[in-house]
């Protein structure tokens, strides 16, 4: 809502000495968000004066353009101008417009003036003359959209008319005087974002009320007249829907169709963000801005029969004022007459009864409509108007009659005519429910000492009627506050009048907290451990498309195809929620490499979204009580599993070439190490197995298996080098590696409480063994066998060489292990160590067919 | 000195004469001082103090002396050997100090060379700052609650007193899951976690809910369809708006500095009543740019304040929908944007950086400097 300050001051007696900035600050304090202060007209600086066109000649130039070479009398400013060939006093000015005549008063920007857009006016040679200033149009001055011609100043009938006034002096037009006041150039406009609960502040009336509240200043209600009892004397109106509680119709006849809107009215409409159209339309808009009550004026001559408010019938159509044919819905509320629909109630009028250049009699509609009905119609027809915006947020039904009267009075003052004494008031203002509230409630909820008297005066200040019963108050909200429905709504009113800033700040004391949950703690540890190990965390958009699953060669029955699709995706290519972190991580690899960041080790921790195997609807139970356990379970079943995954992608060099050595390139190993780092961080144990899984290289893919303390093995994901075809299809760097594991599952498998083993100070015995196995025997299997064979005395095992070659024969590999033996309680004897070592070799032979390599 | 003695045989003991002894000592001292390395000194030591050194050989002669001469010569020899050993020790110290000096000089390296041992990894600034925020509450005894991002509409809207026709429920604002009649959506705030907390936790409840949220918003430097929030909820007996003020002022001071000032203004949210917006005093201009066109502030657009978040007393309708007796319990709730906080706390200029995976972004906030 844009509110010109002069308009606001008309109704709120804020002292003139209070600057705009302070008015704005005070409004913010009571809950209106002033987004900007627009200093309208301030962009025009320097001499802008009223001039009279004394004479002109029309000259057609070689470019085909006809211009007028004018002598303009600017009074005292004639002095100092460039001499002209006119032979009479005045400035010589070239003007391209032709909408003026000799003797007309115009607005002249003299050299030295600057117009909006830093348009500096200077004497300049043009069309063979020295043009000594500029005759301005409304648009050039930034005070209107009109650029059809220059402004011709005609004396207005009256000046700005406040409610209740019938005549004020119009601005004087004196040749040579400052033109600013005559065109109502300057005003500060407050641009206010109105919250949904304060529909009444979509009006000068509402904002002025808040300003008066903030400054404890006087307030004059521009629409104070109450709605009279139902009467059908005027234009006949029938209400056939309970979505319209009250409908006021007044008739004004004998209006001069040629009467134009005065400059002050046009200017204020423009400052408020609306366009000037015609006197009748401008006046209805002006009163709407002032009162918050949307008004419609029908051309009386175009109405046939009584006005009927009703819901639409199937198949009905209406051409609205914006020239769009609307197919009406049975839920749309209509204004109709004998000819059919003539308006979309509360949203927009119809073309068939539109006021035009010949209209001399109008029927003024000021009605109240159900907020939800209007909101739905507006949404249904994608038609948001100044009227619908106000009705949606609840216009004041109590203002209907006064607003209609205000329209009639302005029309008569500005365009002549008479108000027919026969009025129609169909329906009436709905009763507002009263409530009983505890007088201590505001103080108790705010946490401030707010006594009985303060509560009452605060409520009365915002227009609430209070019936004082001592400990309890019976409160009735004013007709413009449909939002006041609950006791806590009154608490807010008292709180904001009392002042939020005055409430003492007190930190509450919760019961002893339990700190981070294990899941939260471990998530942090995993992230930090990976960061410490050189991996960089990313967060990507969790959307995905089906196409990428095909590119990744994900098979049809894979869980990663359990997709949840958005009903209104932001893009068709990314219409599903991710079931794997890899697509967006791989996309971010490409984003990085396109920015010449080639050595990458990126990880992400976040949920994936797996559609339930059986899709169901989530219930939406009533909200006046807690949902049942079944209802809550049904909600959880419908949303599906959302496990938290850890994904990582690696490419380029793990360690770039440097002065200490050559580059070390990323390999499949580094992807598996991601899982190892994570497992170590959570204190869990993982093991790997050779696996084949898309999108990995079938020979370079490891299944990651979490091993619980009780020995349970849970597959939690995969890691390795990506399939070369996937790398080609996605344009990734060669040998890109990736890992993805279910972090929740890893955490679940990790022991919660660790064990500290005694530290043996007995000597260690080191033994090396080399075992020859077939090439396809997994090293992990050999190691496991050695471990189990060596038994308790084995303290540590480390693979230190893998050899393939002629010495051991085709299809074989040699794995060399360094073993460390140590007992907790004694120094080992040679015999004990030899026995353990032999048992290890034997176990490896049993399990993997290993033979010991002798040299 | 004693005079000549009739029983004294000067020829036999010439090597032990004072003159001779002095000469041997002088020779040894000269050799020591000429030695410049440990090896040379070792050689000089063997030559002049070893078993076959002149002094050692001379010393053996003492036994041949008459008893009356032994004392005097023995003393002379003892002093001579003492002087030599002392000089050797001193020279040894000198030389080993010089050798160490030389070694240290030779072993000098350019320590400004890169270490090449640690690759720079990093956690993402959003979770990093989110943890920082959460910890402020954990320190006050609060707990952190989490919940699903794909959520039931009831928990995201109905439970929070959004009327069925609320504009936020339209497809223009909210990402719904297909088919829409399944009443599933991507949560538009972390408030459903608050609702879940009330439904599942024992009262009183003091929880913060950090997490990712979704809106059908455009994707540009200042808007993302996916962003991050931290919300908080306290429900207890006797909770007041003043408790909300106390909590958020503490939070703001911990996060932004002890001199941070907040502005409270009435506002509207369906789930709180009374409601407020909280603004931070502008970090950059501290309010001095207001009404001073010559010193515009880009951070606060010369408003002096930066919008931080919304909050209020929990609407009793929300408590009732979650099965909490609103005549016994009251609560407050608040919510702030984490990404927005990064914008004015850490100078993040383009929100898209948070979701593009550019490694430079995550590396820009490291370690304790968050």
mmCIF file with all atom_site columns, C-alpha atoms in Angstrom, chain B residues 141-258:
data_model
loop_
_atom_site.group_PDB
_atom_site.id
_atom_site.type_symbol
_atom_site.label_atom_id
_atom_site.label_alt_id
_atom_site.label_comp_id
_atom_site.label_asym_id
_atom_site.label_entity_id
_atom_site.label_seq_id
_atom_site.pdbx_PDB_ins_code
_atom_site.Cartn_x
_atom_site.Cartn_y
_atom_site.Cartn_z
_atom_site.occupancy
_atom_site.B_iso_or_equiv
_atom_site.pdbx_formal_charge
_atom_site.auth_seq_id
_atom_site.auth_comp_id
_atom_site.auth_asym_id
_atom_site.auth_atom_id
_atom_site.pdbx_PDB_model_num
ATOM 1   C CA . UNK B 1 141 ? 20.221 -26.815 27.422 1.00 0.00 ? 141 UNK B CA 1
ATOM 2   C CA . UNK B 1 142 ? 18.180 -27.057 24.241 1.00 0.00 ? 142 UNK B CA 1
ATOM 3   C CA . UNK B 1 143 ? 18.192 -30.075 21.969 1.00 0.00 ? 143 UNK B CA 1
ATOM 4   C CA . UNK B 1 144 ? 18.410 -30.362 18.194 1.00 0.00 ? 144 UNK B CA 1
ATOM 5   C CA . UNK B 1 145 ? 15.482 -31.933 16.379 1.00 0.00 ? 145 UNK B CA 1
ATOM 6   C CA . UNK B 1 146 ? 15.516 -33.243 12.838 1.00 0.00 ? 146 UNK B CA 1
ATOM 7   C CA . UNK B 1 147 ? 12.822 -34.427 10.480 1.00 0.00 ? 147 UNK B CA 1
ATOM 8   C CA . UNK B 1 148 ? 12.091 -35.462 6.918  1.00 0.00 ? 148 UNK B CA 1
ATOM 9   C CA . UNK B 1 149 ? 12.378 -32.946 4.092  1.00 0.00 ? 149 UNK B CA 1
ATOM 10  C CA . UNK B 1 150 ? 9.625  -34.630 2.085  1.00 0.00 ? 150 UNK B CA 1
ATOM 11  C CA . UNK B 1 151 ? 6.756  -34.132 4.452  1.00 0.00 ? 151 UNK B CA 1
ATOM 12  C CA . UNK B 1 152 ? 3.029  -34.628 4.955  1.00 0.00 ? 152 UNK B CA 1
ATOM 13  C CA . UNK B 1 153 ? 1.039  -31.496 4.158  1.00 0.00 ? 153 UNK B CA 1
ATOM 14  C CA . UNK B 1 154 ? -0.754 -31.802 7.500  1.00 0.00 ? 154 UNK B CA 1
ATOM 15  C CA . UNK B 1 155 ? 2.481  -31.363 9.421  1.00 0.00 ? 155 UNK B CA 1
ATOM 16  C CA . UNK B 1 156 ? 3.748  -28.561 7.206  1.00 0.00 ? 156 UNK B CA 1
ATOM 17  C CA . UNK B 1 157 ? 0.528  -26.525 7.065  1.00 0.00 ? 157 UNK B CA 1
ATOM 18  C CA . UNK B 1 158 ? -2.602 -27.816 8.809  1.00 0.00 ? 158 UNK B CA 1
ATOM 19  C CA . UNK B 1 159 ? -0.956 -28.355 12.183 1.00 0.00 ? 159 UNK B CA 1
ATOM 20  C CA . UNK B 1 160 ? 0.506  -24.857 11.986 1.00 0.00 ? 160 UNK B CA 1
ATOM 21  C CA . UNK B 1 161 ? -2.827 -23.068 11.605 1.00 0.00 ? 161 UNK B CA 1
ATOM 22  C CA . UNK B 1 162 ? -2.537 -22.388 7.879  1.00 0.00 ? 162 UNK B CA 1
ATOM 23  C CA . UNK B 1 163 ? -6.115 -22.192 6.628  1.00 0.00 ? 163 UNK B CA 1
ATOM 24  C CA . UNK B 1 164 ? -6.952 -24.536 3.727  1.00 0.00 ? 164 UNK B CA 1
ATOM 25  C CA . UNK B 1 165 ? -6.957 -21.594 1.295  1.00 0.00 ? 165 UNK B CA 1
ATOM 26  C CA . UNK B 1 166 ? -3.738 -20.021 2.499  1.00 0.00 ? 166 UNK B CA 1
ATOM 27  C CA . UNK B 1 167 ? -1.760 -18.692 -0.477 1.00 0.00 ? 167 UNK B CA 1
ATOM 28  C CA . UNK B 1 168 ? 1.378  -20.516 0.697  1.00 0.00 ? 168 UNK B CA 1
ATOM 29  C CA . UNK B 1 169 ? -0.379 -23.775 -0.097 1.00 0.00 ? 169 UNK B CA 1
ATOM 30  C CA . UNK B 1 170 ? -0.579 -23.019 -3.794 1.00 0.00 ? 170 UNK B CA 1
ATOM 31  C CA . UNK B 1 171 ? 1.645  -24.614 -6.394 1.00 0.00 ? 171 UNK B CA 1
ATOM 32  C CA . UNK B 1 172 ? 3.072  -21.157 -7.007 1.00 0.00 ? 172 UNK B CA 1
ATOM 33  C CA . UNK B 1 173 ? 4.754  -21.186 -3.636 1.00 0.00 ? 173 UNK B CA 1
ATOM 34  C CA . UNK B 1 174 ? 5.144  -24.797 -2.584 1.00 0.00 ? 174 UNK B CA 1
ATOM 35  C CA . UNK B 1 175 ? 6.615  -27.843 -4.314 1.00 0.00 ? 175 UNK B CA 1
ATOM 36  C CA . UNK B 1 176 ? 4.079  -30.641 -4.089 1.00 0.00 ? 176 UNK B CA 1
ATOM 37  C CA . UNK B 1 177 ? 4.636  -34.320 -4.724 1.00 0.00 ? 177 UNK B CA 1
ATOM 38  C CA . UNK B 1 178 ? 2.712  -36.009 -7.500 1.00 0.00 ? 178 UNK B CA 1
ATOM 39  C CA . UNK B 1 179 ? -0.130 -36.870 -7.201 1.00 0.00 ? 179 UNK B CA 1
ATOM 40  C CA . UNK B 1 180 ? -1.206 -33.776 -5.246 1.00 0.00 ? 180 UNK B CA 1
ATOM 41  C CA . UNK B 1 181 ? -4.104 -35.639 -3.645 1.00 0.00 ? 181 UNK B CA 1
ATOM 42  C CA . UNK B 1 182 ? -1.539 -37.624 -1.648 1.00 0.00 ? 182 UNK B CA 1
ATOM 43  C CA . UNK B 1 183 ? -1.011 -34.450 0.415  1.00 0.00 ? 183 UNK B CA 1
ATOM 44  C CA . UNK B 1 184 ? 2.781  -34.656 0.271  1.00 0.00 ? 184 UNK B CA 1
ATOM 45  C CA . UNK B 1 185 ? 5.173  -31.789 -0.250 1.00 0.00 ? 185 UNK B CA 1
ATOM 46  C CA . UNK B 1 186 ? 8.712  -30.601 0.226  1.00 0.00 ? 186 UNK B CA 1
ATOM 47  C CA . UNK B 1 187 ? 8.653  -28.814 3.551  1.00 0.00 ? 187 UNK B CA 1
ATOM 48  C CA . UNK B 1 188 ? 8.512  -25.039 3.176  1.00 0.00 ? 188 UNK B CA 1
ATOM 49  C CA . UNK B 1 189 ? 10.015 -24.440 6.597  1.00 0.00 ? 189 UNK B CA 1
ATOM 50  C CA . UNK B 1 190 ? 11.419 -26.622 9.340  1.00 0.00 ? 190 UNK B CA 1
ATOM 51  C CA . UNK B 1 191 ? 8.248  -26.014 11.375 1.00 0.00 ? 191 UNK B CA 1
ATOM 52  C CA . UNK B 1 192 ? 6.920  -29.544 10.714 1.00 0.00 ? 192 UNK B CA 1
ATOM 53  C CA . UNK B 1 193 ? 9.867  -30.690 12.820 1.00 0.00 ? 193 UNK B CA 1
ATOM 54  C CA . UNK B 1 194 ? 8.480  -28.500 15.593 1.00 0.00 ? 194 UNK B CA 1
ATOM 55  C CA . UNK B 1 195 ? 5.091  -30.125 15.178 1.00 0.00 ? 195 UNK B CA 1
ATOM 56  C CA . UNK B 1 196 ? 6.713  -33.564 15.238 1.00 0.00 ? 196 UNK B CA 1
ATOM 57  C CA . UNK B 1 197 ? 8.618  -32.572 18.375 1.00 0.00 ? 197 UNK B CA 1
ATOM 58  C CA . UNK B 1 198 ? 5.390  -31.622 20.136 1.00 0.00 ? 198 UNK B CA 1
ATOM 59  C CA . UNK B 1 199 ? 3.791  -34.856 18.990 1.00 0.00 ? 199 UNK B CA 1
ATOM 60  C CA . UNK B 1 200 ? 6.624  -37.145 20.051 1.00 0.00 ? 200 UNK B CA 1
ATOM 61  C CA . UNK B 1 201 ? 8.580  -35.501 22.870 1.00 0.00 ? 201 UNK B CA 1
ATOM 62  C CA . UNK B 1 202 ? 7.696  -35.142 26.485 1.00 0.00 ? 202 UNK B CA 1
ATOM 63  C CA . UNK B 1 203 ? 6.915  -31.643 27.681 1.00 0.00 ? 203 UNK B CA 1
ATOM 64  C CA . UNK B 1 204 ? 8.568  -29.279 28.260 1.00 0.00 ? 204 UNK B CA 1
ATOM 65  C CA . UNK B 1 205 ? 10.125 -29.026 24.807 1.00 0.00 ? 205 UNK B CA 1
ATOM 66  C CA . UNK B 1 206 ? 13.092 -26.825 23.957 1.00 0.00 ? 206 UNK B CA 1
ATOM 67  C CA . UNK B 1 207 ? 14.314 -27.677 20.476 1.00 0.00 ? 207 UNK B CA 1
ATOM 68  C CA . UNK B 1 208 ? 16.025 -26.038 17.537 1.00 0.00 ? 208 UNK B CA 1
ATOM 69  C CA . UNK B 1 209 ? 15.377 -27.436 14.092 1.00 0.00 ? 209 UNK B CA 1
ATOM 70  C CA . UNK B 1 210 ? 18.061 -26.638 11.541 1.00 0.00 ? 210 UNK B CA 1
ATOM 71  C CA . UNK B 1 211 ? 17.601 -27.930 8.042  1.00 0.00 ? 211 UNK B CA 1
ATOM 72  C CA . UNK B 1 212 ? 16.913 -27.613 4.384  1.00 0.00 ? 212 UNK B CA 1
ATOM 73  C CA . UNK B 1 213 ? 13.626 -26.171 3.133  1.00 0.00 ? 213 UNK B CA 1
ATOM 74  C CA . UNK B 1 214 ? 12.022 -25.697 -0.274 1.00 0.00 ? 214 UNK B CA 1
ATOM 75  C CA . UNK B 1 215 ? 9.977  -23.062 -2.083 1.00 0.00 ? 215 UNK B CA 1
ATOM 76  C CA . UNK B 1 216 ? 8.838  -22.809 -5.668 1.00 0.00 ? 216 UNK B CA 1
ATOM 77  C CA . UNK B 1 217 ? 11.098 -19.787 -5.958 1.00 0.00 ? 217 UNK B CA 1
ATOM 78  C CA . UNK B 1 218 ? 13.301 -18.528 -8.715 1.00 0.00 ? 218 UNK B CA 1
ATOM 79  C CA . UNK B 1 219 ? 16.987 -19.377 -8.859 1.00 0.00 ? 219 UNK B CA 1
ATOM 80  C CA . UNK B 1 220 ? 19.147 -16.258 -8.737 1.00 0.00 ? 220 UNK B CA 1
ATOM 81  C CA . UNK B 1 221 ? 21.761 -14.511 -6.633 1.00 0.00 ? 221 UNK B CA 1
ATOM 82  C CA . UNK B 1 222 ? 19.345 -13.800 -3.787 1.00 0.00 ? 222 UNK B CA 1
ATOM 83  C CA . UNK B 1 223 ? 16.745 -16.588 -4.170 1.00 0.00 ? 223 UNK B CA 1
ATOM 84  C CA . UNK B 1 224 ? 17.046 -20.339 -4.210 1.00 0.00 ? 224 UNK B CA 1
ATOM 85  C CA . UNK B 1 225 ? 14.300 -22.949 -4.405 1.00 0.00 ? 225 UNK B CA 1
ATOM 86  C CA . UNK B 1 226 ? 16.247 -24.857 -1.757 1.00 0.00 ? 226 UNK B CA 1
ATOM 87  C CA . UNK B 1 227 ? 17.704 -23.077 1.228  1.00 0.00 ? 227 UNK B CA 1
ATOM 88  C CA . UNK B 1 228 ? 18.375 -23.551 4.919  1.00 0.00 ? 228 UNK B CA 1
ATOM 89  C CA . UNK B 1 229 ? 16.669 -22.437 8.084  1.00 0.00 ? 229 UNK B CA 1
ATOM 90  C CA . UNK B 1 230 ? 17.101 -22.759 11.770 1.00 0.00 ? 230 UNK B CA 1
ATOM 91  C CA . UNK B 1 231 ? 13.911 -22.669 13.757 1.00 0.00 ? 231 UNK B CA 1
ATOM 92  C CA . UNK B 1 232 ? 13.382 -22.944 17.464 1.00 0.00 ? 232 UNK B CA 1
ATOM 93  C CA . UNK B 1 233 ? 10.499 -23.925 19.708 1.00 0.00 ? 233 UNK B CA 1
ATOM 94  C CA . UNK B 1 234 ? 10.087 -23.688 23.445 1.00 0.00 ? 234 UNK B CA 1
ATOM 95  C CA . UNK B 1 235 ? 6.914  -25.013 25.057 1.00 0.00 ? 235 UNK B CA 1
ATOM 96  C CA . UNK B 1 236 ? 6.756  -24.983 28.831 1.00 0.00 ? 236 UNK B CA 1
ATOM 97  C CA . UNK B 1 237 ? 4.588  -23.724 31.631 1.00 0.00 ? 237 UNK B CA 1
ATOM 98  C CA . UNK B 1 238 ? 4.713  -19.937 31.820 1.00 0.00 ? 238 UNK B CA 1
ATOM 99  C CA . UNK B 1 239 ? 6.648  -19.255 28.625 1.00 0.00 ? 239 UNK B CA 1
ATOM 100 C CA . UNK B 1 240 ? 6.336  -15.581 27.608 1.00 0.00 ? 240 UNK B CA 1
ATOM 101 C CA . UNK B 1 241 ? 7.142  -13.206 24.811 1.00 0.00 ? 241 UNK B CA 1
ATOM 102 C CA . UNK B 1 242 ? 9.827  -11.842 27.137 1.00 0.00 ? 242 UNK B CA 1
ATOM 103 C CA . UNK B 1 243 ? 11.437 -15.312 27.125 1.00 0.00 ? 243 UNK B CA 1
ATOM 104 C CA . UNK B 1 244 ? 11.515 -15.122 23.350 1.00 0.00 ? 244 UNK B CA 1
ATOM 105 C CA . UNK B 1 245 ? 13.237 -11.773 23.556 1.00 0.00 ? 245 UNK B CA 1
ATOM 106 C CA . UNK B 1 246 ? 15.774 -13.038 26.066 1.00 0.00 ? 246 UNK B CA 1
ATOM 107 C CA . UNK B 1 247 ? 16.553 -16.110 23.996 1.00 0.00 ? 247 UNK B CA 1
ATOM 108 C CA . UNK B 1 248 ? 16.963 -14.353 20.664 1.00 0.00 ? 248 UNK B CA 1
ATOM 109 C CA . UNK B 1 249 ? 18.990 -11.497 22.094 1.00 0.00 ? 249 UNK B CA 1
ATOM 110 C CA . UNK B 1 250 ? 21.375 -14.032 23.594 1.00 0.00 ? 250 UNK B CA 1
ATOM 111 C CA . UNK B 1 251 ? 21.476 -15.940 20.309 1.00 0.00 ? 251 UNK B CA 1
ATOM 112 C CA . UNK B 1 252 ? 22.186 -12.781 18.322 1.00 0.00 ? 252 UNK B CA 1
ATOM 113 C CA . UNK B 1 253 ? 24.941 -11.621 20.630 1.00 0.00 ? 253 UNK B CA 1
ATOM 114 C CA . UNK B 1 254 ? 26.636 -15.019 20.571 1.00 0.00 ? 254 UNK B CA 1
ATOM 115 C CA . UNK B 1 255 ? 26.425 -15.199 16.810 1.00 0.00 ? 255 UNK B CA 1
ATOM 116 C CA . UNK B 1 256 ? 27.149 -11.627 15.808 1.00 0.00 ? 256 UNK B CA 1
ATOM 117 C CA . UNK B 1 257 ? 28.979 -10.079 18.724 1.00 0.00 ? 257 UNK B CA 1
ATOM 118 C CA . UNK B 1 258 ? 28.130 -8.767  22.172 1.00 0.00 ? 258 UNK B CA 1
#
